[in-house]
Coordinates of C-alpha atoms in Angstrom, one line a residue:
Chain A
M24 CA -162.3 -38.2 -39.9
R25 CA -162.0 -34.9 -37.1
R26 CA -161.0 -37.8 -33.8
A27 CA -159.1 -39.4 -36.3
R28 CA -157.1 -36.5 -37.6
A29 CA -156.7 -35.1 -33.7
T30 CA -155.4 -38.8 -32.4
L31 CA -153.2 -38.2 -35.5
I32 CA -152.5 -35.4 -33.9
L33 CA -151.6 -36.5 -30.9
L34 CA -149.9 -39.7 -32.1
L35 CA -147.0 -36.8 -33.9
I36 CA -146.8 -35.3 -30.6
A37 CA -146.2 -37.7 -28.6
L38 CA -143.1 -39.4 -30.9
A39 CA -141.7 -35.6 -31.3
A40 CA -141.6 -35.0 -27.1
P41 CA -138.7 -37.3 -26.9
V42 CA -137.2 -36.1 -30.3
M43 CA -137.0 -32.7 -28.4
W44 CA -136.2 -33.5 -24.9
W45 CA -133.3 -35.5 -26.7
L46 CA -132.4 -32.9 -29.2
G47 CA -132.2 -30.7 -25.8
Q48 CA -129.4 -32.2 -24.6
E49 CA -126.3 -31.5 -24.3
H50 CA -124.0 -34.3 -26.3
H51 CA -120.9 -34.1 -25.5
P52 CA -117.7 -37.0 -26.8
P53 CA -116.8 -39.0 -22.9
P54 CA -114.1 -37.4 -20.7
A55 CA -111.4 -40.1 -21.7
E56 CA -112.0 -38.4 -25.0
V57 CA -112.6 -34.3 -23.5
F58 CA -109.5 -35.3 -21.9
P59 CA -106.7 -37.3 -23.8
S60 CA -103.9 -36.3 -21.4
G61 CA -105.8 -38.4 -18.6
E62 CA -105.7 -36.1 -16.9
L63 CA -107.8 -33.2 -15.1
V64 CA -105.5 -29.7 -15.2
V65 CA -107.1 -27.8 -12.2
G66 CA -105.2 -24.1 -10.7
I67 CA -106.0 -23.5 -6.8
D68 CA -104.5 -21.0 -4.6
P69 CA -102.2 -22.5 -1.8
S70 CA -102.2 -19.4 -0.2
Y71 CA -105.7 -19.7 1.3
P72 CA -106.5 -21.8 3.3
P73 CA -109.2 -24.2 4.8
F74 CA -109.4 -24.4 1.0
G75 CA -105.6 -24.6 -0.6
T76 CA -102.7 -24.7 1.7
L77 CA -99.6 -26.6 1.7
D78 CA -99.2 -29.3 3.7
T79 CA -96.8 -30.5 6.7
A80 CA -94.5 -32.2 3.8
G81 CA -94.7 -29.4 1.7
Q82 CA -97.3 -30.8 -0.6
Y83 CA -101.2 -29.0 -1.8
A84 CA -103.3 -29.3 0.1
G85 CA -107.6 -27.9 1.6
I86 CA -110.9 -28.1 0.0
D87 CA -110.5 -27.6 -3.0
V88 CA -107.9 -29.9 -3.3
D89 CA -109.3 -32.7 -1.8
L90 CA -112.9 -31.8 -4.2
G91 CA -110.0 -31.7 -7.5
H92 CA -109.1 -35.1 -7.0
A93 CA -112.5 -36.3 -5.9
L94 CA -113.7 -34.6 -9.5
A95 CA -110.6 -36.6 -12.1
A96 CA -112.1 -39.6 -9.8
E97 CA -115.9 -39.2 -11.2
L98 CA -114.1 -38.8 -14.4
G99 CA -111.8 -41.4 -13.8
L100 CA -108.5 -39.4 -14.6
R101 CA -105.5 -37.9 -12.2
A102 CA -105.2 -34.7 -11.1
V103 CA -102.6 -32.5 -11.7
F104 CA -102.5 -29.3 -9.8
V105 CA -101.2 -26.1 -10.5
P106 CA -101.3 -23.2 -8.0
L107 CA -102.5 -19.9 -8.8
S108 CA -102.9 -16.0 -7.3
Y109 CA -106.0 -14.8 -7.1
D110 CA -104.7 -12.3 -9.5
G111 CA -104.0 -15.2 -11.6
I112 CA -107.1 -17.0 -11.9
Y113 CA -109.5 -16.2 -14.5
D114 CA -106.4 -15.6 -16.6
A115 CA -105.1 -19.8 -16.4
V116 CA -108.8 -20.1 -17.3
L117 CA -108.8 -18.3 -20.3
T118 CA -105.3 -19.3 -21.8
G119 CA -105.7 -22.9 -21.3
R120 CA -103.6 -23.6 -18.6
V121 CA -105.5 -25.2 -16.3
D122 CA -108.7 -26.9 -17.4
V123 CA -110.6 -25.9 -14.0
A124 CA -109.4 -23.6 -11.8
F125 CA -111.5 -23.6 -7.6
G126 CA -108.9 -20.7 -5.9
A127 CA -111.8 -20.6 -3.2
T128 CA -112.7 -19.3 -6.4
V129 CA -116.6 -17.2 -5.6
V130 CA -119.1 -17.1 -8.7
D131 CA -119.7 -13.1 -9.9
P132 CA -122.3 -13.2 -12.1
S133 CA -120.3 -9.4 -13.9
R134 CA -117.7 -11.1 -15.1
P135 CA -118.7 -12.4 -18.9
A136 CA -119.9 -15.2 -19.9
S137 CA -118.9 -15.2 -23.1
E138 CA -115.6 -15.6 -21.9
T139 CA -115.6 -17.8 -18.2
R140 CA -118.3 -20.3 -17.1
Y141 CA -119.4 -21.0 -13.4
T142 CA -120.1 -24.8 -12.3
W143 CA -122.0 -26.0 -9.8
G144 CA -120.7 -23.9 -6.6
Y145 CA -119.6 -26.9 -3.4
F146 CA -119.9 -23.9 -0.5
N147 CA -121.6 -21.2 0.3
D148 CA -119.6 -19.1 2.5
G149 CA -122.1 -16.2 2.8
L150 CA -122.2 -14.4 6.2
H151 CA -125.2 -16.3 9.2
L152 CA -126.0 -14.4 11.6
V153 CA -125.5 -16.8 14.7
S154 CA -127.9 -17.0 17.7
P155 CA -128.6 -19.0 20.6
A156 CA -130.8 -21.8 19.9
S157 CA -132.3 -21.1 22.3
A158 CA -133.0 -17.4 21.7
P159 CA -133.1 -17.9 17.5
L160 CA -132.6 -14.3 15.7
T161 CA -133.7 -14.8 11.7
D162 CA -132.2 -11.2 10.4
G163 CA -131.8 -8.0 11.1
Q164 CA -136.0 -7.3 12.5
G165 CA -134.7 -9.4 16.2
L166 CA -132.4 -7.0 16.4
T167 CA -133.1 -4.0 17.8
G168 CA -131.5 -3.1 21.3
Q169 CA -130.1 -6.5 20.3
V170 CA -125.5 -7.0 21.0
V171 CA -123.9 -8.7 17.8
A172 CA -120.2 -9.6 18.1
V173 CA -118.0 -9.4 15.1
E174 CA -114.5 -10.0 13.5
Y175 CA -112.8 -6.2 13.4
G176 CA -112.2 -5.4 10.2
S177 CA -113.9 -8.2 8.6
S178 CA -116.6 -8.1 6.4
A179 CA -118.8 -8.9 8.6
D180 CA -118.0 -6.4 10.4
A181 CA -119.0 -3.5 7.7
E182 CA -122.4 -5.5 7.5
A183 CA -122.5 -4.3 11.0
R184 CA -121.5 -1.0 10.3
R185 CA -124.6 -1.0 7.9
W186 CA -127.1 -2.6 9.7
N187 CA -126.2 -0.1 12.7
R188 CA -127.8 3.0 10.7
R189 CA -130.4 1.1 10.5
V190 CA -131.5 -1.1 13.0
R191 CA -132.6 1.6 16.6
G192 CA -130.1 0.7 19.5
L193 CA -128.7 -2.1 17.6
T194 CA -124.4 -1.7 19.1
V195 CA -121.9 -4.0 16.8
A196 CA -118.7 -5.1 19.6
H197 CA -115.9 -6.0 18.2
Y198 CA -113.1 -8.6 19.1
P199 CA -110.0 -9.9 16.8
T200 CA -111.1 -12.9 15.5
A201 CA -114.7 -14.5 14.5
A202 CA -113.8 -17.3 17.7
E203 CA -113.4 -14.5 20.4
A204 CA -116.7 -12.9 18.5
L205 CA -118.9 -16.6 19.2
D206 CA -117.3 -16.8 22.0
A207 CA -118.8 -13.4 22.9
V208 CA -122.2 -15.1 22.0
Q209 CA -122.2 -18.6 23.8
A210 CA -121.1 -16.6 26.6
G211 CA -124.1 -14.6 26.8
N212 CA -122.1 -11.4 26.2
A213 CA -123.6 -10.9 23.0
D214 CA -127.0 -11.4 21.7
A215 CA -125.6 -12.8 18.8
A216 CA -122.6 -12.9 16.1
I217 CA -121.9 -12.3 12.5
T218 CA -119.7 -14.5 10.3
D219 CA -118.6 -15.7 7.3
H220 CA -119.3 -19.4 7.1
T221 CA -116.6 -21.1 6.5
A222 CA -115.6 -19.0 10.1
L223 CA -118.9 -21.0 10.7
R224 CA -118.3 -23.9 10.9
A225 CA -115.0 -23.9 12.3
Y226 CA -115.9 -23.2 15.5
L227 CA -118.7 -25.4 15.8
A228 CA -116.6 -28.0 15.0
G229 CA -115.1 -27.2 18.6
A230 CA -117.8 -26.2 20.2
N231 CA -120.3 -27.7 22.1
W232 CA -122.7 -25.2 21.5
D233 CA -126.9 -25.4 19.8
A234 CA -126.2 -22.2 18.2
H235 CA -128.4 -20.7 15.4
A236 CA -127.5 -20.0 12.3
A237 CA -129.3 -17.2 9.8
P238 CA -128.4 -17.3 6.4
L239 CA -128.1 -13.8 5.8
T240 CA -125.7 -13.6 2.2
D241 CA -124.7 -15.5 -0.7
A242 CA -121.3 -15.9 -2.1
Y243 CA -120.8 -19.8 -3.7
L244 CA -117.8 -21.0 -4.1
A245 CA -117.5 -22.5 -8.0
G246 CA -114.6 -23.7 -10.6
V247 CA -113.9 -21.8 -13.2
V248 CA -114.2 -22.7 -16.6
R249 CA -113.4 -21.2 -20.3
A250 CA -116.6 -20.5 -21.6
D251 CA -116.2 -22.8 -25.8
R252 CA -114.7 -25.4 -23.3
R253 CA -118.6 -26.7 -23.3
A254 CA -117.4 -30.8 -22.5
V255 CA -115.2 -30.2 -19.9
L256 CA -118.1 -28.0 -17.7
Y257 CA -120.1 -30.4 -18.4
H258 CA -118.2 -33.7 -17.2
L259 CA -117.6 -31.8 -14.3
N260 CA -121.4 -30.7 -13.4
R261 CA -122.6 -33.9 -13.7
A262 CA -119.8 -34.9 -11.4
M263 CA -120.1 -32.5 -9.3
L264 CA -123.4 -33.0 -8.9
D265 CA -123.0 -37.2 -8.0
L266 CA -120.4 -35.3 -5.4
L267 CA -122.9 -33.3 -4.0
D268 CA -125.9 -36.0 -4.2
G269 CA -123.7 -39.1 -2.8
G270 CA -122.2 -36.8 0.3
Q271 CA -118.8 -36.6 -1.2
I272 CA -119.1 -32.8 -0.7
D273 CA -120.6 -33.1 2.6
L274 CA -117.5 -35.3 3.7
I275 CA -114.7 -33.4 2.5
L276 CA -115.6 -30.7 4.0
D277 CA -116.7 -31.9 6.7
R278 CA -112.8 -33.3 6.6
H279 CA -110.9 -29.5 7.1
F280 CA -113.6 -28.3 9.3
Chain B
M22 CA -173.2 -20.2 -40.3
R23 CA -171.6 -16.5 -39.3
P24 CA -171.2 -14.5 -42.0
R25 CA -167.8 -13.2 -43.2
L26 CA -166.5 -9.6 -42.6
H27 CA -165.7 -7.7 -45.3
P28 CA -162.4 -5.9 -44.3
R29 CA -163.7 -2.7 -44.6
Q30 CA -167.0 -3.5 -42.4
W31 CA -163.9 -6.2 -39.6
F32 CA -161.6 -2.2 -39.6
A33 CA -165.5 -0.9 -38.5
A34 CA -165.4 -2.9 -36.3
A35 CA -162.3 -3.6 -34.3
R36 CA -161.7 0.6 -34.4
P37 CA -162.6 1.5 -31.5
A38 CA -159.7 -1.1 -29.8
L39 CA -157.2 0.2 -32.1
G40 CA -157.0 3.0 -30.7
W41 CA -156.8 2.1 -27.2
F42 CA -154.3 -0.5 -28.6
F43 CA -152.2 2.6 -30.1
R44 CA -152.4 4.9 -27.0
A45 CA -151.9 1.8 -24.6
G46 CA -148.9 1.6 -26.6
L47 CA -147.9 5.0 -26.6
A48 CA -148.4 5.1 -23.1
L49 CA -146.1 2.4 -22.5
W50 CA -143.4 4.2 -24.6
L51 CA -143.2 7.5 -22.9
I52 CA -143.3 5.4 -19.3
G53 CA -140.7 3.7 -20.8
Q54 CA -139.4 6.9 -21.7
V55 CA -139.3 7.5 -17.9
A56 CA -135.7 7.4 -16.2
P57 CA -134.2 8.7 -12.8
A58 CA -132.0 11.3 -13.7
P59 CA -128.3 10.0 -13.4
M60 CA -127.0 11.3 -9.9
R61 CA -124.7 14.3 -11.0
A62 CA -121.7 15.3 -10.3
P63 CA -120.8 19.1 -10.7
L64 CA -116.7 20.1 -10.6
G65 CA -117.3 22.5 -7.8
D66 CA -114.9 25.4 -7.1
P67 CA -111.1 24.0 -7.1
Q68 CA -109.5 22.5 -4.7
T69 CA -106.1 21.7 -3.1
V70 CA -104.8 19.3 -1.0
E71 CA -103.2 20.0 2.7
V72 CA -99.8 17.5 1.7
V73 CA -98.2 17.3 5.5
R74 CA -96.7 13.7 4.7
P75 CA -95.5 14.2 1.3
H76 CA -95.3 10.6 1.2
L77 CA -98.9 10.0 1.3
C78 CA -99.9 8.5 -2.1
I79 CA -103.1 5.7 -2.4
H80 CA -103.8 4.1 -5.3
T81 CA -106.9 3.9 -6.6
R82 CA -109.4 1.9 -8.8
L83 CA -111.7 4.0 -11.2
I84 CA -111.5 3.3 -14.6
D85 CA -114.3 0.7 -13.6
E86 CA -116.1 3.0 -11.6
V87 CA -119.7 3.5 -13.5
P88 CA -121.4 6.5 -11.6
E89 CA -119.5 9.6 -11.8
Y90 CA -119.7 10.8 -8.5
R91 CA -117.8 7.9 -7.2
M92 CA -115.1 9.5 -8.7
Q93 CA -115.6 12.1 -6.6
Q94 CA -116.6 10.9 -3.8
T95 CA -113.2 9.0 -3.3
F96 CA -111.4 11.8 -4.8
I97 CA -112.8 14.3 -1.7
A98 CA -112.7 11.5 0.3
L99 CA -109.0 11.6 -0.5
R100 CA -107.8 15.3 -0.2
E101 CA -110.0 15.0 3.4
M102 CA -107.3 12.6 3.7
G103 CA -104.8 15.1 2.6
V104 CA -103.7 12.5 -0.1
G105 CA -102.1 14.7 -3.0
T106 CA -101.3 12.4 -5.3
V107 CA -103.1 9.0 -6.6
V108 CA -101.5 6.5 -8.8
E109 CA -104.5 5.2 -11.2
F110 CA -104.6 2.9 -13.7
F111 CA -105.6 3.7 -17.5
P112 CA -105.2 0.5 -19.5
W113 CA -105.1 0.1 -23.6
A114 CA -107.5 -1.6 -23.9
Y115 CA -110.1 0.4 -22.7
V116 CA -109.7 3.5 -25.0
E117 CA -109.3 2.3 -28.7
R118 CA -110.7 -0.5 -28.6
S119 CA -110.9 -0.5 -32.8
P120 CA -107.4 0.5 -34.7
G121 CA -106.9 4.8 -33.9
A122 CA -110.6 5.7 -32.6
D123 CA -109.8 6.6 -28.8
D124 CA -111.9 7.0 -26.1
W125 CA -111.3 9.1 -23.4
S126 CA -115.1 9.5 -22.2
Q127 CA -113.1 7.2 -18.2
A128 CA -110.2 8.8 -18.6
D129 CA -111.4 12.3 -19.1
K130 CA -113.8 12.0 -15.8
I131 CA -110.9 10.5 -13.8
F132 CA -108.7 13.5 -14.0
A133 CA -111.4 16.3 -14.2
H134 CA -112.6 15.0 -10.8
A135 CA -108.5 14.2 -9.1
G136 CA -107.6 18.1 -10.5
N137 CA -111.2 19.6 -8.7
Q138 CA -109.9 18.1 -5.9
G139 CA -105.5 19.3 -5.9
V140 CA -104.8 15.3 -7.1
R141 CA -102.1 14.5 -8.6
V142 CA -102.2 10.8 -10.8
I143 CA -99.3 8.5 -12.0
A144 CA -100.4 6.5 -14.9
R145 CA -100.3 3.3 -14.5
M146 CA -100.2 1.7 -18.9
G147 CA -102.2 -1.3 -19.0
L148 CA -104.0 -4.3 -21.6
V149 CA -104.2 -4.8 -24.8
P150 CA -107.2 -4.2 -27.0
G151 CA -108.3 -7.7 -29.0
W152 CA -106.9 -5.6 -32.5
A153 CA -103.3 -5.6 -31.2
R154 CA -103.0 -9.6 -30.1
Q155 CA -104.3 -10.7 -33.7
D156 CA -107.4 -11.9 -31.8
D157 CA -105.6 -14.5 -31.0
P158 CA -108.8 -16.4 -28.6
D159 CA -105.6 -17.6 -26.5
S160 CA -104.3 -14.4 -25.7
T161 CA -105.0 -12.2 -22.0
L162 CA -105.7 -9.1 -21.5
N163 CA -101.9 -9.3 -20.6
T164 CA -100.7 -10.4 -24.0
L165 CA -98.0 -7.8 -25.4
P166 CA -96.8 -8.8 -28.5
D167 CA -93.3 -7.3 -29.5
S168 CA -95.0 -6.3 -32.9
A169 CA -97.5 -4.0 -30.7
F170 CA -94.8 -2.3 -29.0
D171 CA -94.6 0.3 -31.2
D172 CA -99.3 0.9 -30.7
F173 CA -98.6 0.8 -27.0
A174 CA -95.9 3.5 -27.0
A175 CA -98.6 5.4 -29.1
Y176 CA -101.7 5.4 -27.1
S177 CA -98.7 5.8 -23.7
A178 CA -97.8 9.1 -25.9
R179 CA -101.0 11.1 -26.6
F180 CA -102.3 10.1 -23.1
A181 CA -99.4 12.0 -21.9
A182 CA -99.4 15.2 -23.6
R183 CA -103.4 14.9 -23.2
Y184 CA -103.1 14.5 -19.4
A185 CA -99.1 16.0 -18.9
D186 CA -100.8 18.6 -16.9
H187 CA -102.3 16.9 -14.5
L188 CA -99.6 13.7 -14.5
D189 CA -96.4 13.3 -11.8
G190 CA -95.4 10.5 -14.5
I191 CA -97.0 7.2 -16.1
I192 CA -96.0 3.7 -15.4
V193 CA -94.9 1.2 -17.9
W194 CA -97.0 -1.8 -17.9
N195 CA -97.2 -3.3 -14.5
E196 CA -95.1 -6.1 -12.8
P197 CA -93.1 -7.6 -15.8
N198 CA -92.2 -10.5 -13.5
L199 CA -94.8 -12.7 -13.5
S200 CA -95.8 -14.5 -16.4
F201 CA -99.4 -14.3 -15.8
E202 CA -98.8 -10.5 -16.5
W203 CA -97.2 -10.8 -19.8
G204 CA -99.8 -13.6 -20.9
F205 CA -97.5 -16.6 -19.2
R206 CA -94.3 -15.8 -21.4
P207 CA -91.8 -16.8 -20.5
V208 CA -90.3 -13.6 -18.2
D209 CA -87.7 -11.7 -20.1
P210 CA -86.1 -7.9 -19.0
L211 CA -84.3 -8.0 -22.1
V212 CA -88.5 -7.9 -23.7
Y213 CA -89.3 -4.9 -20.9
A214 CA -86.1 -3.3 -21.9
R215 CA -87.2 -2.9 -25.2
L216 CA -90.7 -1.6 -24.4
L217 CA -89.0 0.8 -21.9
E218 CA -86.7 1.8 -25.0
T219 CA -89.9 2.2 -27.7
V220 CA -92.5 3.4 -25.5
S221 CA -89.5 5.9 -23.3
P222 CA -88.6 8.4 -26.7
A223 CA -92.8 8.7 -27.7
V224 CA -93.9 9.6 -24.2
K225 CA -90.7 12.3 -24.0
A226 CA -91.4 13.5 -27.8
A227 CA -94.7 14.0 -27.1
A228 CA -95.0 15.1 -23.5
P229 CA -91.0 16.2 -22.5
D230 CA -91.9 17.2 -18.9
V231 CA -94.0 14.0 -18.2
P232 CA -91.6 11.1 -16.1
V233 CA -91.2 8.0 -17.7
F234 CA -91.1 5.6 -14.4
G235 CA -90.3 1.7 -15.0
G236 CA -89.9 -1.4 -12.9
A237 CA -93.5 -2.0 -11.8
L238 CA -91.4 -4.7 -9.9
A239 CA -93.2 -7.8 -8.2
P240 CA -92.1 -9.3 -5.3
T241 CA -90.9 -13.0 -5.5
L242 CA -88.0 -15.3 -5.1
E243 CA -89.0 -17.3 -8.2
P244 CA -85.9 -18.2 -9.2
L245 CA -84.2 -17.9 -12.2
G246 CA -85.9 -20.1 -14.4
S247 CA -89.2 -20.4 -13.0
P248 CA -92.2 -20.5 -15.8
H249 CA -94.5 -18.7 -13.3
A250 CA -91.8 -15.3 -12.6
L251 CA -88.8 -13.6 -11.7
D252 CA -87.1 -12.7 -8.0
D253 CA -87.3 -8.7 -8.7
L254 CA -83.9 -7.9 -7.7
L255 CA -82.1 -10.9 -10.3
Y256 CA -85.0 -8.9 -12.8
L257 CA -83.9 -5.3 -12.1
T258 CA -80.2 -6.4 -11.8
A259 CA -81.0 -7.6 -15.3
L260 CA -82.8 -5.4 -16.7
M261 CA -79.8 -2.2 -15.8
E262 CA -76.8 -4.4 -16.5
A263 CA -79.6 -4.0 -20.8
G264 CA -79.2 -0.3 -19.9
A265 CA -82.9 -0.1 -18.6
G266 CA -82.1 2.6 -16.9
A267 CA -81.7 5.3 -19.7
H268 CA -85.1 5.2 -21.1
M269 CA -86.3 5.7 -17.1
D270 CA -86.6 8.9 -14.7
A271 CA -87.4 7.2 -12.1
L272 CA -87.9 3.6 -10.7
S273 CA -91.5 1.7 -9.8
V274 CA -91.1 0.0 -7.0
H275 CA -94.4 -2.9 -5.3
T276 CA -93.6 -4.2 -1.7
Y277 CA -95.2 -6.2 0.5
G278 CA -95.3 -6.4 3.7
F279 CA -97.0 -9.5 4.2
T280 CA -97.0 -10.9 7.8
Q281 CA -94.2 -9.2 8.9
P282 CA -94.0 -5.4 11.0
P283 CA -92.1 -2.3 8.9
E284 CA -89.1 -2.3 10.5
A285 CA -87.7 -5.9 9.6
D286 CA -85.0 -6.6 8.4
P287 CA -85.3 -7.2 4.4
A288 CA -82.8 -9.6 3.1
P289 CA -82.6 -11.1 -0.5
D290 CA -84.7 -13.9 0.4
V291 CA -86.9 -12.6 2.5
L292 CA -90.4 -10.2 0.7
N293 CA -91.2 -7.8 3.4
F294 CA -92.0 -4.0 3.2
R295 CA -88.0 -2.9 4.0
R296 CA -87.4 -5.3 0.2
A297 CA -87.4 -1.4 -1.5
E298 CA -83.9 -1.3 0.5
L299 CA -82.3 -3.8 -2.1
I300 CA -84.2 -3.2 -4.9
Q301 CA -82.9 0.9 -4.7
Q302 CA -79.7 -0.7 -3.8
V303 CA -79.7 -2.4 -7.4
L304 CA -80.1 1.3 -8.8
A305 CA -77.1 2.4 -6.5
D306 CA -74.7 -0.4 -8.0
H307 CA -75.3 0.7 -11.6
G308 CA -75.5 4.4 -11.3
Y309 CA -78.5 5.5 -10.9
A310 CA -78.5 5.9 -7.0
D311 CA -79.9 9.3 -7.3
M312 CA -82.4 8.1 -9.2
P313 CA -85.7 9.2 -7.9
V314 CA -88.1 5.8 -6.1
Y315 CA -91.7 6.2 -5.8
I316 CA -93.5 2.8 -3.9
T317 CA -96.4 2.6 -6.5
E318 CA -98.1 -0.4 -4.5
T319 CA -97.9 -1.6 -0.7
G320 CA -99.3 -2.2 2.4
W321 CA -101.3 -5.3 4.5
N322 CA -103.9 -7.3 3.7
D323 CA -105.8 -8.0 6.9
H324 CA -107.9 -10.9 5.2
P325 CA -109.6 -13.9 8.3
R326 CA -107.8 -16.4 6.8
W327 CA -105.4 -15.5 3.8
A328 CA -101.8 -16.9 4.6
Q329 CA -100.5 -13.7 4.1
A330 CA -102.0 -11.4 6.2
V331 CA -101.8 -9.7 9.7
T332 CA -105.1 -9.0 11.9
P333 CA -106.8 -5.3 11.1
A334 CA -105.5 -3.2 14.0
Q335 CA -101.7 -5.4 13.3
R336 CA -102.4 -3.7 9.4
I337 CA -102.9 0.0 11.1
D338 CA -100.2 -0.3 13.5
Y339 CA -97.5 -1.6 10.5
T340 CA -99.4 0.7 7.8
L341 CA -98.7 3.8 10.0
G342 CA -95.4 2.4 10.0
A343 CA -94.3 2.0 7.3
Y344 CA -95.2 5.9 6.2
R345 CA -93.2 6.8 9.9
W346 CA -90.6 4.6 8.1
A347 CA -90.5 6.2 4.7
A348 CA -90.5 9.7 6.1
Q349 CA -86.9 9.4 8.4
A350 CA -84.9 6.8 6.2
W351 CA -85.5 6.9 2.2
P352 CA -84.7 9.6 1.4
W353 CA -84.6 8.3 -2.7
A354 CA -88.6 7.2 -2.1
R355 CA -90.5 10.7 -3.8
E356 CA -94.2 8.7 -3.2
V357 CA -95.6 5.6 -0.6
C358 CA -98.7 4.9 -2.6
L359 CA -100.9 2.1 -0.2
W360 CA -103.1 -0.8 -2.6
M361 CA -105.3 0.2 -3.1
F362 CA -108.6 3.2 -1.9
R363 CA -111.3 1.1 -2.9
T364 CA -112.3 -1.8 -5.4
P365 CA -115.9 -0.7 -7.0
R366 CA -117.2 -3.8 -7.0
P367 CA -116.0 -6.6 -4.2
T368 CA -114.0 -10.1 -5.5
Y369 CA -115.5 -11.9 -2.1
S370 CA -112.3 -12.8 -1.7
Y371 CA -109.0 -11.6 0.2
P372 CA -107.8 -8.5 -2.1
D373 CA -111.0 -7.2 -0.9
Y374 CA -109.0 -7.0 2.2
Y375 CA -106.6 -4.5 0.9
T376 CA -109.3 -2.2 0.7
L377 CA -110.3 0.9 2.8
V378 CA -113.5 1.4 2.2
T379 CA -116.4 -1.2 0.9
P380 CA -117.7 -0.7 -2.3
D381 CA -120.7 0.7 -0.6
F382 CA -118.3 2.9 0.5
D383 CA -118.2 3.0 4.2
L384 CA -115.1 4.1 5.1
K385 CA -112.7 1.4 6.8
P386 CA -110.5 2.7 10.6
I387 CA -107.7 2.2 8.5
Y388 CA -109.0 5.2 6.9
H389 CA -109.6 6.9 10.1
A390 CA -105.8 5.8 11.6
L391 CA -104.5 7.2 8.0
K392 CA -106.5 10.7 8.4
A393 CA -105.5 11.3 10.9
Y394 CA -101.7 10.8 9.8
G395 CA -102.3 12.2 6.4
T396 CA -103.9 15.1 8.5
G397 CA -101.4 15.7 11.0
E398 CA -103.9 14.9 14.0
T399 CA -101.9 12.1 14.7
E400 CA -97.0 11.5 14.0

């Protein structure tokens, strides 16, 4: 009797599990219903290369534009682009002027989730500590007595100045650009450089240099979607994951670096 | 079979454990009450700013600042720069969150610390509470329905009366020639003229000595009919023709250098620092040549990749050059306020490169250069 009862309970659990799993899933109409116009309206900031810019023909171009096209294609839609300034990105999403805004927007956890949500990130633009692969540095601990090159006035400069107060004997060397800071490391004039990931990728794309890059901070770029448009977020995230898994995001990034 | 315990027996058996349970609970509750004391920012002896450069003014962003000591730190740093005036934002939505219930606590702190360091304030008014937008889900904080003009005027009047002794003026709204600054409504100078006509008498009645600034137009070349914005010269012309000059004591101007040096010649189809001269000419053309002009936003950006940015060294040179230019060539300009001192938290984008100080309060090289200029250490 006791064994029969236990078997029955196990059977009920086994039957209930897939039902519970199904209930736990988000269920949304297909893209054709969520986007009845057949268009994915994408907000971009065309003043922010390589993410958003204008090409020589005056057309919108850049990583965010290619990403918008790729996401739209995944969803069987056509991408339409709306130019936004940085200040207007969130308001454009909140008023429904765009389905999603990119604009090289970094995920900001302090923004209210009741208003906007972020898609999966497509690029981590955080700071990196870059050193020769032959003498790799992984964090600030190894920088005692070392020279760190940075672009003057950049966020990397601010980070290096912070370290300078904590690490004994650290020298911060300033250069006019991130590329020149990295040149200094390659030429042996500095032990390491700090740059953001965009500057690093742009540099490495044109340099035959075996560098070691250790991430220091995270700054994930993602799309912004209005919080109550859950179906839009759902489809965009599915498409984004497909693009990430399929390597298309890497191809887009490679095209622009 | 184990004998069943009577509840009284059960309680007697469990009593020692229950005692420890309650003691542990009490200890946890007491530990929970232990919190680090908030950083104090007591007001010290009143200070005064030694103003060597009368034009030197900075836009701050303290209304979102949480730790009060950061406010104090900001005004001390500004006083040490020789900055006698700041522009600060006082959103209606933050103060009157429900009708008639004003919460002045944050504004009070800002004015207390500004006053303590001898710094005066130009207040920018804007952002609409949800109740005044009829809780329209498609509205933004910048959506100001015509039906809310009177309430906005009443808030501005209460604000002006409360802080009259510390105010150099209040700016009515921000960049009304941009659609998104109007909650994506079409840009219409006549609507803004009506807003000035509503707000100005209300402020004058409550605080007669507080000047009302109009304008604060964004520099843009967008043509008539654009869904995004309207050229600031065209907008101001329409505003003056609508008679808005009668409801303004001064004009607030936003002029940015973008990638050009401060001396670059102005032209109607060019955005640069000296576009302010064309703006002032519009005033003069409409009989307001003597109206004071306050540059309430200006500056250069030194982001590494933004298309409108310059290098950090250029930013320093251009900014100092702009102050020298204004001091020599702009007798109509009362203040030139740099955008901006600091943000409470990073945007992780190019707006971070307009600041003089990082969110962690690391002073950028441009801060030191401006301080040397502001204190007369350099010319």
